[in-house]
Each structure stands twice: as structure tokens, then as C-alpha cells.
Short mmCIF file of C-alpha atoms and ligand atoms in Angstrom, two decimals:
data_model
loop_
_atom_site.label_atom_id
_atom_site.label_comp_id
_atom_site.label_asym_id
_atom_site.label_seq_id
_atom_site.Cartn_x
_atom_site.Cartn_y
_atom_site.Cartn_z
CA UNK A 5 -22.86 -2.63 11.31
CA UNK A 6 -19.71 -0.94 11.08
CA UNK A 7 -17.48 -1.51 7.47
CA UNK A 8 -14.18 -3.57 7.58
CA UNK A 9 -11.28 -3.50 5.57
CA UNK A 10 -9.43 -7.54 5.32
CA UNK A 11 -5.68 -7.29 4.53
CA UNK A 12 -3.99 -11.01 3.52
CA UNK A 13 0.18 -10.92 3.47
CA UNK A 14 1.14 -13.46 1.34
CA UNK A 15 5.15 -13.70 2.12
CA UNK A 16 6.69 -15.43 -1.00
CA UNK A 17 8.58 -14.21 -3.94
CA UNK A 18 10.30 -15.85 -6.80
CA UNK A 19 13.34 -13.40 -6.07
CA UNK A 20 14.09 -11.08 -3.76
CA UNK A 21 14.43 -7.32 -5.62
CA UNK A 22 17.31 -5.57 -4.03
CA UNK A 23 15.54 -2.73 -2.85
CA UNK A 24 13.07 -4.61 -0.84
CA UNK A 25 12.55 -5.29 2.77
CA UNK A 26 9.25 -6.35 2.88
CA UNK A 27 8.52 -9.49 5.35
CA UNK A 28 9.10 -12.22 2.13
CA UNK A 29 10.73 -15.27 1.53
CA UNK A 30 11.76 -17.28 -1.33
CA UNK A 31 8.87 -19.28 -3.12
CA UNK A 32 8.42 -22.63 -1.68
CA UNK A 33 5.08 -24.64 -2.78
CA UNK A 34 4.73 -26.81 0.67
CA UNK A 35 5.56 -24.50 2.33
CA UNK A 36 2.86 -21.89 0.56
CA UNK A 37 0.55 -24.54 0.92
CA UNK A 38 0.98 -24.99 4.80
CA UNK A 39 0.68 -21.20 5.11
CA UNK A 40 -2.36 -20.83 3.31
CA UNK A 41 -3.55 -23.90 5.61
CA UNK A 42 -2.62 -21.58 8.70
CA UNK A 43 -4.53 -18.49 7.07
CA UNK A 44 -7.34 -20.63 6.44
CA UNK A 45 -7.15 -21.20 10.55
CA UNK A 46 -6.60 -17.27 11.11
CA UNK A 47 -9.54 -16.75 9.56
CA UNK A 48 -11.86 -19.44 11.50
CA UNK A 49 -10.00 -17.56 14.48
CA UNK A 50 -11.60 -14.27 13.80
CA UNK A 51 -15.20 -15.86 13.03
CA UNK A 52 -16.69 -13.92 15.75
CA UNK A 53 -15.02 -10.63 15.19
CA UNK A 54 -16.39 -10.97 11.44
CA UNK A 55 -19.71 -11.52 12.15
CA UNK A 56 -19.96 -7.68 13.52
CA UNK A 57 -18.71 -6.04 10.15
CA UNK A 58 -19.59 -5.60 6.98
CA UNK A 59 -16.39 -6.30 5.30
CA UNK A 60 -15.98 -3.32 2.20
CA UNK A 61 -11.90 -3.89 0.73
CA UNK A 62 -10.21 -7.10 0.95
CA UNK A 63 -6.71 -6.57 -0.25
CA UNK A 64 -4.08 -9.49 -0.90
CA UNK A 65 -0.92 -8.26 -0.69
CA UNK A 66 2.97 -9.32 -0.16
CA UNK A 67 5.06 -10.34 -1.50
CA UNK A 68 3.72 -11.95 -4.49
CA UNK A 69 0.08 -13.34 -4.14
CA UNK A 70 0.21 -14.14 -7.67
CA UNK A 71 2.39 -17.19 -6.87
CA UNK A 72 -0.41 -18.75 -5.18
CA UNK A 73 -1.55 -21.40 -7.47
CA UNK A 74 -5.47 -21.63 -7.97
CA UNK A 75 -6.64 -24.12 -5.88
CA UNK A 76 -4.93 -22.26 -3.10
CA UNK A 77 -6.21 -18.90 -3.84
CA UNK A 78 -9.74 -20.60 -4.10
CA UNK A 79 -9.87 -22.27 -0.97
CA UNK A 80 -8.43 -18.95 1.18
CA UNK A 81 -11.14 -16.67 -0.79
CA UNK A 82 -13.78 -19.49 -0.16
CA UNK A 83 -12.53 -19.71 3.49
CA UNK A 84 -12.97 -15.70 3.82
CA UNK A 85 -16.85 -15.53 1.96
CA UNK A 86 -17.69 -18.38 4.42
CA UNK A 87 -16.73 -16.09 7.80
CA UNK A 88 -17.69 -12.55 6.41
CA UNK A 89 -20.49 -10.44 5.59
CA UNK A 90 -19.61 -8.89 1.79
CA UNK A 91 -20.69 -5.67 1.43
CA UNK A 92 -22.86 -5.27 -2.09
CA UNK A 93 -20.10 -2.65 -3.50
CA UNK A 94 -16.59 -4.09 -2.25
CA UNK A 95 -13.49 -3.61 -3.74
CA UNK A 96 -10.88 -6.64 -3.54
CA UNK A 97 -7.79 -6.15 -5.02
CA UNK A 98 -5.00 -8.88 -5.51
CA UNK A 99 -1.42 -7.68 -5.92
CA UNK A 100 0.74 -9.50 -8.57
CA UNK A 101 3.89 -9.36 -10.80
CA UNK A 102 4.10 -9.70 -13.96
CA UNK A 103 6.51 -12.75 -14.01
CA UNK A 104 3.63 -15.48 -12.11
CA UNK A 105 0.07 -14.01 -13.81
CA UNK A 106 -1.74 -15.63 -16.34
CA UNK A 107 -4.65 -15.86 -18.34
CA UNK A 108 -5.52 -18.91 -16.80
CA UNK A 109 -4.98 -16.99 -13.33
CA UNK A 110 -6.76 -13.60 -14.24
CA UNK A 111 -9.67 -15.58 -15.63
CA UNK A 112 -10.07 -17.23 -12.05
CA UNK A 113 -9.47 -14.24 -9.90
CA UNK A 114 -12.42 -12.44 -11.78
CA UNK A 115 -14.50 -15.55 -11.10
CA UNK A 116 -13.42 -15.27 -7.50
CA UNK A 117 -15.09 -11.96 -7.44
CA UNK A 118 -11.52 -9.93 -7.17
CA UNK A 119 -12.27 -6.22 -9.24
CA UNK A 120 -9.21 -4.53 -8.91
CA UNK A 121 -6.11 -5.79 -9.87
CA UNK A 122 -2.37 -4.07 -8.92
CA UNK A 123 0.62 -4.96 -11.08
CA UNK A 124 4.37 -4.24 -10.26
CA UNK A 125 5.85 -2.52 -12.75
CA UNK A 126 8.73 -0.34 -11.21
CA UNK A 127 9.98 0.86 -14.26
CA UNK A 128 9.44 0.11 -18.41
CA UNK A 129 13.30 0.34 -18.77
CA UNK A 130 15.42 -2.85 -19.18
CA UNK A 131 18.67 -1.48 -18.11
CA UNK A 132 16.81 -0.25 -14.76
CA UNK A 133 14.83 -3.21 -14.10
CA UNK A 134 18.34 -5.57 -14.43
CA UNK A 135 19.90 -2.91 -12.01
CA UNK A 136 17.30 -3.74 -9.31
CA UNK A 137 16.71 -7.21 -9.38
CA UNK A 138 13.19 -7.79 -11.29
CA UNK A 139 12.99 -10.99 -13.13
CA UNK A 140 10.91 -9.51 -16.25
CA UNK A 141 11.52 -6.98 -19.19
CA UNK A 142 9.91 -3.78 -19.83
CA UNK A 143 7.99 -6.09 -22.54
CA UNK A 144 6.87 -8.87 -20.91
CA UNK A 145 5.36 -6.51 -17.95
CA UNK A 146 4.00 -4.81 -20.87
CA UNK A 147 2.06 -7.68 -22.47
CA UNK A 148 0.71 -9.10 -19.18
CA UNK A 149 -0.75 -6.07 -18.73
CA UNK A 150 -2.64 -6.15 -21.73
CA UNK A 151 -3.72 -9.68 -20.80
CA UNK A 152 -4.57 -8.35 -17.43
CA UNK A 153 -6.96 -4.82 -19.28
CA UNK A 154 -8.57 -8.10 -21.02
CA UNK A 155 -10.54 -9.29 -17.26
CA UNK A 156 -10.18 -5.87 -15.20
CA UNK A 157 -10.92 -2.29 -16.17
CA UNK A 158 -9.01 -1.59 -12.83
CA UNK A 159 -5.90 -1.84 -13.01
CA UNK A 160 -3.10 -0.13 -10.72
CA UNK A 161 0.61 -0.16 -11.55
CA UNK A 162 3.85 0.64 -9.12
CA UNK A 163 6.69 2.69 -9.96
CA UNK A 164 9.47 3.35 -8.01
CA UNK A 165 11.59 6.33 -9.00
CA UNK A 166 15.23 7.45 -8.18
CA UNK A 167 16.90 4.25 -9.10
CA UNK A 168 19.97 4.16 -9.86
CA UNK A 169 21.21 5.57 -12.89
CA UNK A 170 17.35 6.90 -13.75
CA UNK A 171 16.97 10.08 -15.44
CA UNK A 172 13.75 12.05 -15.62
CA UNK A 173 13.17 11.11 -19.09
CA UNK A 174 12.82 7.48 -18.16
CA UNK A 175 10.36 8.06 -15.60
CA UNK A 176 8.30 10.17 -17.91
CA UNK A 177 9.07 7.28 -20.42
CA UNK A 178 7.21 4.96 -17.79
CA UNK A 179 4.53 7.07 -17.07
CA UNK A 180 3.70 8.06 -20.73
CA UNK A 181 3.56 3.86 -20.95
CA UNK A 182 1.12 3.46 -18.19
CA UNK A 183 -0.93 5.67 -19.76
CA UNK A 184 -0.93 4.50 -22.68
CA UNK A 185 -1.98 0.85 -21.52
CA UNK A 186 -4.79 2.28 -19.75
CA UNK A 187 -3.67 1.97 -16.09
CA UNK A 188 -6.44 3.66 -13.98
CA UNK A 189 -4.64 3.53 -10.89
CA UNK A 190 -0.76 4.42 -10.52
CA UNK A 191 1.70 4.53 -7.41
CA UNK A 192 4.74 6.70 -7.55
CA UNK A 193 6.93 5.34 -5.12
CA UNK A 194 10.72 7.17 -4.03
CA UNK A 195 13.23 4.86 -3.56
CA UNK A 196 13.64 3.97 -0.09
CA UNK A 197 17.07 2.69 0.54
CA UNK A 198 16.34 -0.02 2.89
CA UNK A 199 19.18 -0.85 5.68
CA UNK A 200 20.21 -4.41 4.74
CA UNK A 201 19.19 -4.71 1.10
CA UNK A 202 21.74 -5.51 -1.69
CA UNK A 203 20.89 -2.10 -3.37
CA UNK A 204 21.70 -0.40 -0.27
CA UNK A 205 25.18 -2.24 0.46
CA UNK A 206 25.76 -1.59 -3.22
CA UNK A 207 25.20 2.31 -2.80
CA UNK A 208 27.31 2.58 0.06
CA UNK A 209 30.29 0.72 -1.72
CA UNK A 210 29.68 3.21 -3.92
CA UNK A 211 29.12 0.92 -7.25
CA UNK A 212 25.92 3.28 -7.58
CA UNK A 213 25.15 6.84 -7.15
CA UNK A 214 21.74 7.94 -5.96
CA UNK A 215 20.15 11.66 -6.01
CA UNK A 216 20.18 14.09 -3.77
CA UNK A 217 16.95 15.25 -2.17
CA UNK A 218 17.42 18.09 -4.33
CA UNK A 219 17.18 16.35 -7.86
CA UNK A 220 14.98 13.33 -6.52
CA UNK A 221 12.03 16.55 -5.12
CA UNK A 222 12.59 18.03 -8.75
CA UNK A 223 11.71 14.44 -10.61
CA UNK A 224 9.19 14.11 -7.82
CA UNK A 225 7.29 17.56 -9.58
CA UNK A 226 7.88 16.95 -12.60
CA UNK A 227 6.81 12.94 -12.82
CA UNK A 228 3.59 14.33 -10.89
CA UNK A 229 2.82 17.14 -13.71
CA UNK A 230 3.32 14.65 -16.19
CA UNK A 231 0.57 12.27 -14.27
CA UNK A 232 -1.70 14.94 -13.92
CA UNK A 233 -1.91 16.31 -17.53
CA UNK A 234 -2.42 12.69 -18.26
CA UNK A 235 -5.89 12.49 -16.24
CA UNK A 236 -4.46 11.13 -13.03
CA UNK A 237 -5.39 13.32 -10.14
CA UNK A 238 -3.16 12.86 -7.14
CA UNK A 239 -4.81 11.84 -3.85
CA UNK A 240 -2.17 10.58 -1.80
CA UNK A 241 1.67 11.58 -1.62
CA UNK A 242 2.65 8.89 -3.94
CA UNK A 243 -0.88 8.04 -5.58
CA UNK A 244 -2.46 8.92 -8.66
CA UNK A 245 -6.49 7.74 -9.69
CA UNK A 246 -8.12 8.62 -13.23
CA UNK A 247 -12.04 8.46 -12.99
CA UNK A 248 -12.06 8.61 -9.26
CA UNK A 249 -10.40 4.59 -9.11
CA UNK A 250 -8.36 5.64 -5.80
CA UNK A 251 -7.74 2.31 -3.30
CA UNK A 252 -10.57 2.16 -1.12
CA UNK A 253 -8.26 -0.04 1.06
CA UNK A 254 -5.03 1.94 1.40
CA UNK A 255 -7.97 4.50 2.18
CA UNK A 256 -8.59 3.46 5.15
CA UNK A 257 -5.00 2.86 6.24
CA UNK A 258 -4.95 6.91 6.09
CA UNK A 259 -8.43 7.44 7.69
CA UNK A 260 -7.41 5.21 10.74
CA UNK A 261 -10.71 3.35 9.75
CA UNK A 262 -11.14 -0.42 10.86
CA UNK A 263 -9.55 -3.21 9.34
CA UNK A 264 -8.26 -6.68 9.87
CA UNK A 265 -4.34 -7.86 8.56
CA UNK A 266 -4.10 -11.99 8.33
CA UNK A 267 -0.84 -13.23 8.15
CA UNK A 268 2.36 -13.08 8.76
CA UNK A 269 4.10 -9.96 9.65
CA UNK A 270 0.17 -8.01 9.11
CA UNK A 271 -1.03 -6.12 11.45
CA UNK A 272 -4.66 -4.44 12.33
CA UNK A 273 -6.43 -1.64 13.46
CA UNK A 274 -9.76 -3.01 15.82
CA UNK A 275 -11.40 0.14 17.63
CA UNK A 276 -8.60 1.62 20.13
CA UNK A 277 -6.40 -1.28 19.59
CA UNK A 278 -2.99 -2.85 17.04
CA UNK A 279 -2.54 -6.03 17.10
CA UNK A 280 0.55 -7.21 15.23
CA UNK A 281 1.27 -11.11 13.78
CA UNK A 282 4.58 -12.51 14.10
CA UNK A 283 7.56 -12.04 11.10
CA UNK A 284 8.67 -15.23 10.99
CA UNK A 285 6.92 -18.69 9.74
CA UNK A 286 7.56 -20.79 13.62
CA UNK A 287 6.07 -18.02 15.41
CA UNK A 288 2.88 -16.97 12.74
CA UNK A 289 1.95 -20.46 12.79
CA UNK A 290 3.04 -21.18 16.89
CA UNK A 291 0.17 -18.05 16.93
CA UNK A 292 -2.11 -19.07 14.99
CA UNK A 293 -2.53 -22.45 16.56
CA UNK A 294 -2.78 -20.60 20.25
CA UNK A 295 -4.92 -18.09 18.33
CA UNK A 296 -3.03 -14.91 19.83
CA UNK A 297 -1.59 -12.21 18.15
CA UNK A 298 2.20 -11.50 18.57
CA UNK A 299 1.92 -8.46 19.81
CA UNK A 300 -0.61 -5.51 21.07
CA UNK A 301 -1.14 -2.02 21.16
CA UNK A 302 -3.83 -0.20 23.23
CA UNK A 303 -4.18 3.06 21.31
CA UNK A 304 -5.41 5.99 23.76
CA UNK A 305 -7.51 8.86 22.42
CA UNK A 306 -4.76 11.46 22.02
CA UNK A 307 -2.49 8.41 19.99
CA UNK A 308 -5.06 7.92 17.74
CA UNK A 309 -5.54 11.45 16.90
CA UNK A 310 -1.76 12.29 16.01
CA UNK A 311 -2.30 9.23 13.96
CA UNK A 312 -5.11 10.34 12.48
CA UNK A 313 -3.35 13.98 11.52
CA UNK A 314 -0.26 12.07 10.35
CA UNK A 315 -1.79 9.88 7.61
CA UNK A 316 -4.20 11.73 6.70
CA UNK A 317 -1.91 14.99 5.70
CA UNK A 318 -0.54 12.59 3.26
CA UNK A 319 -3.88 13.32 1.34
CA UNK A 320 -4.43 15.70 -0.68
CA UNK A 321 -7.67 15.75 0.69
CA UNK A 322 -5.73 16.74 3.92
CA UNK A 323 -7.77 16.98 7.62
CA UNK A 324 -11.44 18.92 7.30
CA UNK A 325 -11.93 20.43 10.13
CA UNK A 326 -15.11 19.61 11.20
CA UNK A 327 -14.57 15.99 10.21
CA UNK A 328 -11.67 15.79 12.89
CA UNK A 329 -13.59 17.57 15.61
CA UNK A 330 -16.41 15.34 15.12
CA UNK A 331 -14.47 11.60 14.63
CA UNK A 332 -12.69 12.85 18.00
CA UNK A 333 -14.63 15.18 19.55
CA UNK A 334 -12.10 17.62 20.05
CA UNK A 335 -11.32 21.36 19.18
CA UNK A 336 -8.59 20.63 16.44
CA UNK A 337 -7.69 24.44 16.02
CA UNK A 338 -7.64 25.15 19.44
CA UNK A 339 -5.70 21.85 20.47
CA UNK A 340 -3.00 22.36 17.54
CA UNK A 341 -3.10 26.33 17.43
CA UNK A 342 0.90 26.52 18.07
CA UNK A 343 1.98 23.90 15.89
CA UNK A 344 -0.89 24.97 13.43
CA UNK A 345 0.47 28.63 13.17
CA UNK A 346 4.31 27.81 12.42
CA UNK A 347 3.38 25.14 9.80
CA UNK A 348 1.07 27.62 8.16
CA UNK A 349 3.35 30.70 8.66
CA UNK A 350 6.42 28.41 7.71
CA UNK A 351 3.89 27.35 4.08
CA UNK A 352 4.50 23.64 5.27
CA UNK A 353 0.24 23.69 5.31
CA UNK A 354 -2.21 25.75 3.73
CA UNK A 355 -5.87 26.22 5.11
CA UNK A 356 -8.23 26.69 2.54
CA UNK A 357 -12.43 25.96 2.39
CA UNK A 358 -12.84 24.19 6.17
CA UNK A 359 -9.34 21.95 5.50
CA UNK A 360 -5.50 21.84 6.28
CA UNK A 361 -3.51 20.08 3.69
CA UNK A 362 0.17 20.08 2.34
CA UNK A 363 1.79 23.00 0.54
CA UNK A 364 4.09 21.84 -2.63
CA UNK A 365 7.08 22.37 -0.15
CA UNK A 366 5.46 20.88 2.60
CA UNK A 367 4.72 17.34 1.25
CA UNK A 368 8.35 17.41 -0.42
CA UNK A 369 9.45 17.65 3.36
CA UNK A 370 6.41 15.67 5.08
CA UNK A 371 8.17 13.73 7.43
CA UNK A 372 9.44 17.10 9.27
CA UNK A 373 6.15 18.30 9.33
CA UNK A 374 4.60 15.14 10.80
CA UNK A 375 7.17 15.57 13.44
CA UNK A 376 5.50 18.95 14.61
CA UNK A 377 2.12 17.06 15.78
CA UNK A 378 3.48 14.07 17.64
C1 SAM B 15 5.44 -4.98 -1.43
S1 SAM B 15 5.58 -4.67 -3.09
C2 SAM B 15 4.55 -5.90 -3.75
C3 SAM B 15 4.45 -5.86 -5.27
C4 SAM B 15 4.94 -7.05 -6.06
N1 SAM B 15 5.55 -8.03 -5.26
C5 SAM B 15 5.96 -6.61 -7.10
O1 SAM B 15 6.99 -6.14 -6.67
O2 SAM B 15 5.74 -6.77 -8.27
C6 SAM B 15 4.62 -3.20 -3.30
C7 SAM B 15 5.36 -2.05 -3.92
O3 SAM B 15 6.19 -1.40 -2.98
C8 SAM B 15 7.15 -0.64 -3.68
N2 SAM B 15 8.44 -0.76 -2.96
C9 SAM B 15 8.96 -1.86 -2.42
N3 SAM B 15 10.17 -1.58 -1.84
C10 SAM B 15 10.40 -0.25 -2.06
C11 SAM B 15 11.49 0.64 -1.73
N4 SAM B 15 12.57 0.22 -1.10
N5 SAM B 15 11.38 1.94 -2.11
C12 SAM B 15 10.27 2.38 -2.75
N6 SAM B 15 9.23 1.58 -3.09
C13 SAM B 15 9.29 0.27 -2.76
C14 SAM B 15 7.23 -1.22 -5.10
O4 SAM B 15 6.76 -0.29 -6.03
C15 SAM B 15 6.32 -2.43 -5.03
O5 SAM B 15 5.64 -2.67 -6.23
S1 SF4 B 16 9.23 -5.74 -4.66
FE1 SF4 B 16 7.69 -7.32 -4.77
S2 SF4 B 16 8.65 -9.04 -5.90
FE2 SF4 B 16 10.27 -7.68 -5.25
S3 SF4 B 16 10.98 -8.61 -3.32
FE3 SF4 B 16 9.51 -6.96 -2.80
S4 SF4 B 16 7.58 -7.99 -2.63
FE4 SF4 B 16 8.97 -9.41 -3.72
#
């Protein structure tokens, strides 16, 4: 049987950060508790789809799945072990923020059978995480974290760098933390300045500064030394594993293998086809009820290739060729011979050992070079 990946979204936060535009809404407990009831459904929807895999990373995501209270997160876990087939060494991660876990909560998500556990951090500076809109202190993120190393020896944190007002210093500052609190998983994200968030409207009335591509590249470097002296070996553009602990999950995401979003605004990846669920709650649960998806998307061969080349450049294990030619069966080097020649000439890609993968300046300018293969 072939191995499945299970996203959940989970679309509630306590408050929205002002850099986000993920598909969220404010925390509301009926109306959690009627979406978890129309998850629940999602999942009896799929029942037949489920019993062909071997499911290998379940991922809860959002949002913040750590506002779902216990009962709830019992009876959607319960709800998923009764429809799939568990492979012996999963990984199921639940992503939370510091403000809503406990030890109540992390003592029930390890009896739940969860192993990997991802914590938003953003940043260990005060000043930086009032300028953005988190609802905790460097100090209270760093105590539930050491409740959280207590139940799980994997633990992942997010940063996001390039805020506002951040110097280099402070992301070293955050790293040096992580580190020190035994994080064995950490994302580096760059701030994104998303159209229609607060932080954006804020930049462009000019009440904040942010860096150039220059100076955010430079902190970029410098923020992944740091990461690697420390024992965390880069694998992904913005992803950093000590002891091999990479995301099996967001693994697959990049190696266009299977996998199965529930939820609102999720979407999955089911042999040549996307399917896509609905962004807001009328239309999710109008879906659900029908059992449709919102929306569909026949991949053909040559699509899933270029998406295949796309994500997986963002690794630094990069695209082995012989891999390629036999997921596809194609020629890559003869297919891409043009576009492979200026990227390598241009040192946007380097070949080495059977594999093309980034150069330094090539992943600082990825989404150029991405451009080249479409
Ligand atoms: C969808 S959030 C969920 C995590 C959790 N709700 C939290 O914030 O504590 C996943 C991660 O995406 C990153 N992220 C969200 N918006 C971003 C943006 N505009 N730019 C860069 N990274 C962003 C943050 O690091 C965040 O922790
Ligand atoms: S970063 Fe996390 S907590 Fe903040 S709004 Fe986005 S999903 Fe919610």
C-alpha cells in the first residue's frame, strides 16, 4: 500500500498577528466545536480513500490547534485512528503557541500518540514580539517550552526574521535561545509582507522600516551560520534539523508525495489530482455535508514535473538525477538542457555527485530561478 501524509487546518486564533494571512479566525468555542463536528464528517467522507494507504505524518496545523480543548482534540484523533491504517513509525506533529499549551494539554497529546510537537516562537525579544502582535513574552514562550522538552524530545520552533526594527544580534539572540532549550527542529522564516495585514498597511504608512533584500540576504547567511555551528543542518530553504529530526510531513509537500488536507482552506495532493476545500466556514461545511471538494485540479504529467523541480530545489538535497528520471520517466538533462546550462553557467545551481541543487546565490534569489523551469 502506498504511504499517506493527513494534514488537519484548524482555523482559530486567540489574535490575529499582524503579519499573518493565514485562512484563521478569531477563537470561538461553538463554533470550534461545530467545526471539529464537520472534520469529524470529512473524515467519515474519505473512509474509502483511507483504507488504500498507510497513513505515515499526520500534521495539525493552523492557526492554533492548541486552542482545541481536549475532549475535542480526542474525539478528531479518535475519529482519524478509526478510518486509517497507522503506519508502525509515524510522525504526528501538532502545531501550538505558547499562549493556549499546557501541562494538562501536552500530557494528553502524548497519550494521543502525537511525537512531535512545533511551537511558535517568532522571536525571544519583547520589544519585537509587541511590534507584531503576539500575545506572550520572550519568557513565557520560554517556560512553556521547557514544559513542552518535559513530554517531547521533538520539538520544532518558528522564527520569523526581518521584523521590524530587528537587528542581527537579536536573531542570533533567538537562535542562541533555541539552542539552548534544546529545540531539535527550527524554521527560519523571512518576513513576508502580506497584502492586507496590519503590519503591511503599517509599513507602507511608513510607521516602520523594513530591509532591503540586500541586508535581509546578509541576516539570512549569517542567522544560517549561526544554526549550523550550533548542530542544525539545513535541509530546506528556511529549515534547520539536529540529529536528522527534519518534518517528515512538510517532506512530502516538497517531494510531491501523497497526502490528504481536512479542513477548511486545506488542500491535497491524490495521484495526478488537487483538490482544494473552501476558505470560508458556510461553504467548508455546505461541502462537507455534499461531500465535494471546492475546487479541483487535474495535474498532467509535465505539471507535475515542474512541480516536482520547483519544491524540491528548495532542498538542499536538491533533484538526483536518476531519482527524477525514474519518478517520471523522463530524460531530465536532456528535457531541461537549456534552462539547465544558464542556471549552472549563471551559478544559480551547482551539479555535483548525480544532483542539481542551489548555489548560496541561487537560493537567496530562488524564486527567479524557479521561474526558468515553468
Ligand atoms: C501558520 S503559523 C502557525 C503557528 C502558530 N499559530 C503560531 O503562530 O504560534 C506557522 C508559521 O508561519 C510563519 N509565518 C506566518 N506568517 C508569516 C509571514 N507573513 N512571514 C513569514 N513567516 C510567517 C510563522 O513563523 C508561524 O509560526
Ligand atoms: S501566526 Fe499563528 S497565531 Fe498568529 S495569526 Fe497566524 S496562525 Fe494565528
Amino acid at each position: 500500500m502506498n504511504k499517506l501524509g493527513i494534514y488537519i487546518h484548524i482555523p482559530f486564533c486567540e489574535r490575529r498577528c499582524k503579519y499573518c494571512d493565514f485562512t484563521s479566525f478569531i477563537f470561538n468555542q461553538s463554533r470550534m466545536k461545530d467545526y471539529v463536528d464537520h472534520l469529524l464528517l470529512e473524515i467519515k467522507n474519505n473512509e474509502e480513500l483511507l483504507k488504500n494507504y498507510i497513513v505515515d505524518t499526520i500534521f495539525i496545523g493552523g492557526g492554533t490547534p492548541s486552542l482545541l480543548s481536549i475532549d475535542e482534540l480526542t474525539c478528531l484523533v479518535n475519529g482519524l485512528n478509526e478510518a486509517i491504517n497507522l503506519d508502525e513509525n509515524y510522525e504526528f506533529t501538532i502545531e501550538t503557541n505558547p499562549n493556549s499549551i499546557s501541562e494538562e494539554k501536552l500530557l494528553v497529546y502524548k497519550e494521543l500518540g502525537i511525537n512531535r510537537i512545533s511551537i511558535g516562537v517568532q522571536s525571544f525579544n519583547d520589544r519585537l514580539l509587541r511590534i507584531i502582535g503576539r500575545l506572550h513574552t520572550a519568557d513565557e514562550a520560554r517556560e512553556k517550552i521547557k514544559l513542552a522538552m518535559k513530554y517531547f524530545d521533538n520539538l520544532s520552533l518558528d522564527f520569523i526574521f526581518s521584523l521590524p526594527t530587528e537587528t542581527l544580534a537579536d536573531v542570533i539572540v533567538s537562535i542562541d535561545t533555541a539552542s539552548e532549550l534544546g529545540a531539535s527542529h527550527i524554521s527560519l522564516y523571512s518576513l513576508i509582507l502580506e497584502e492586507g495585514t496590519l503590519l503591511n498597511a503599517l509599513v507602507e504608512r511608513g510607521v516602520y522600516r523594513v530591509n532591503d533584500q540586500v541586508t535581509d540576504r546578509l541576516i539570512y547567511r549569517k542567522a544560517t551560520e549561526q544554526l549550523e555551528s550550533l548542530g542544525y543542518k539545513q535541509y530546506e530553504i528556511s529549515n534547520f534539523a539536529k540529529n536528522g529530526c527534519y518534518s517528515r510531513h512538510n517532506y512530502k509537500y516538497w517531494s510531491m508525495d501523497e497526502y490528504l488536507g481536512l479542513g477548511m482552506a486545506a488542500h491535497s495532493l491524490i495521484k495526478n489530482k488537487r483538490f482544494f476545500n473552501a476558505s470560508t466556514f458556510n461553504e467548508y461545511f455546505d461541502d462537507v455535508k455534499k461531500s465535494i471538494y471546492h475546487d479541483e485540479e487535474i495535474l498532467s504529467h509535465e505539471d507535475k514535473i515542474t512541480e516536482y523541480i520547483i519544491f524540491k530545489l528548495r532542498t538542499n538535497e536538491g533533484i538526483i538525477v536518476n531519482e527524477i528520471n525514474k519518478k517520471y520517466d523522463i530524460d531530465f538533462e536532456d528535457i531541461y538542457r537549456e534552462e539547465l546550462k544558464k542556471a549552472t553557467e549563471e551559478k544559480l545551481l551547482k551539479k555535483c555527485d548525480g544532483r542539481y541543487f542551489y548555489t548560496e546565490f541561487g537560493r537567496d534569489i530562488a524564486n527567479q530561478v524557479e521561474i526558468l523551469f515553468v
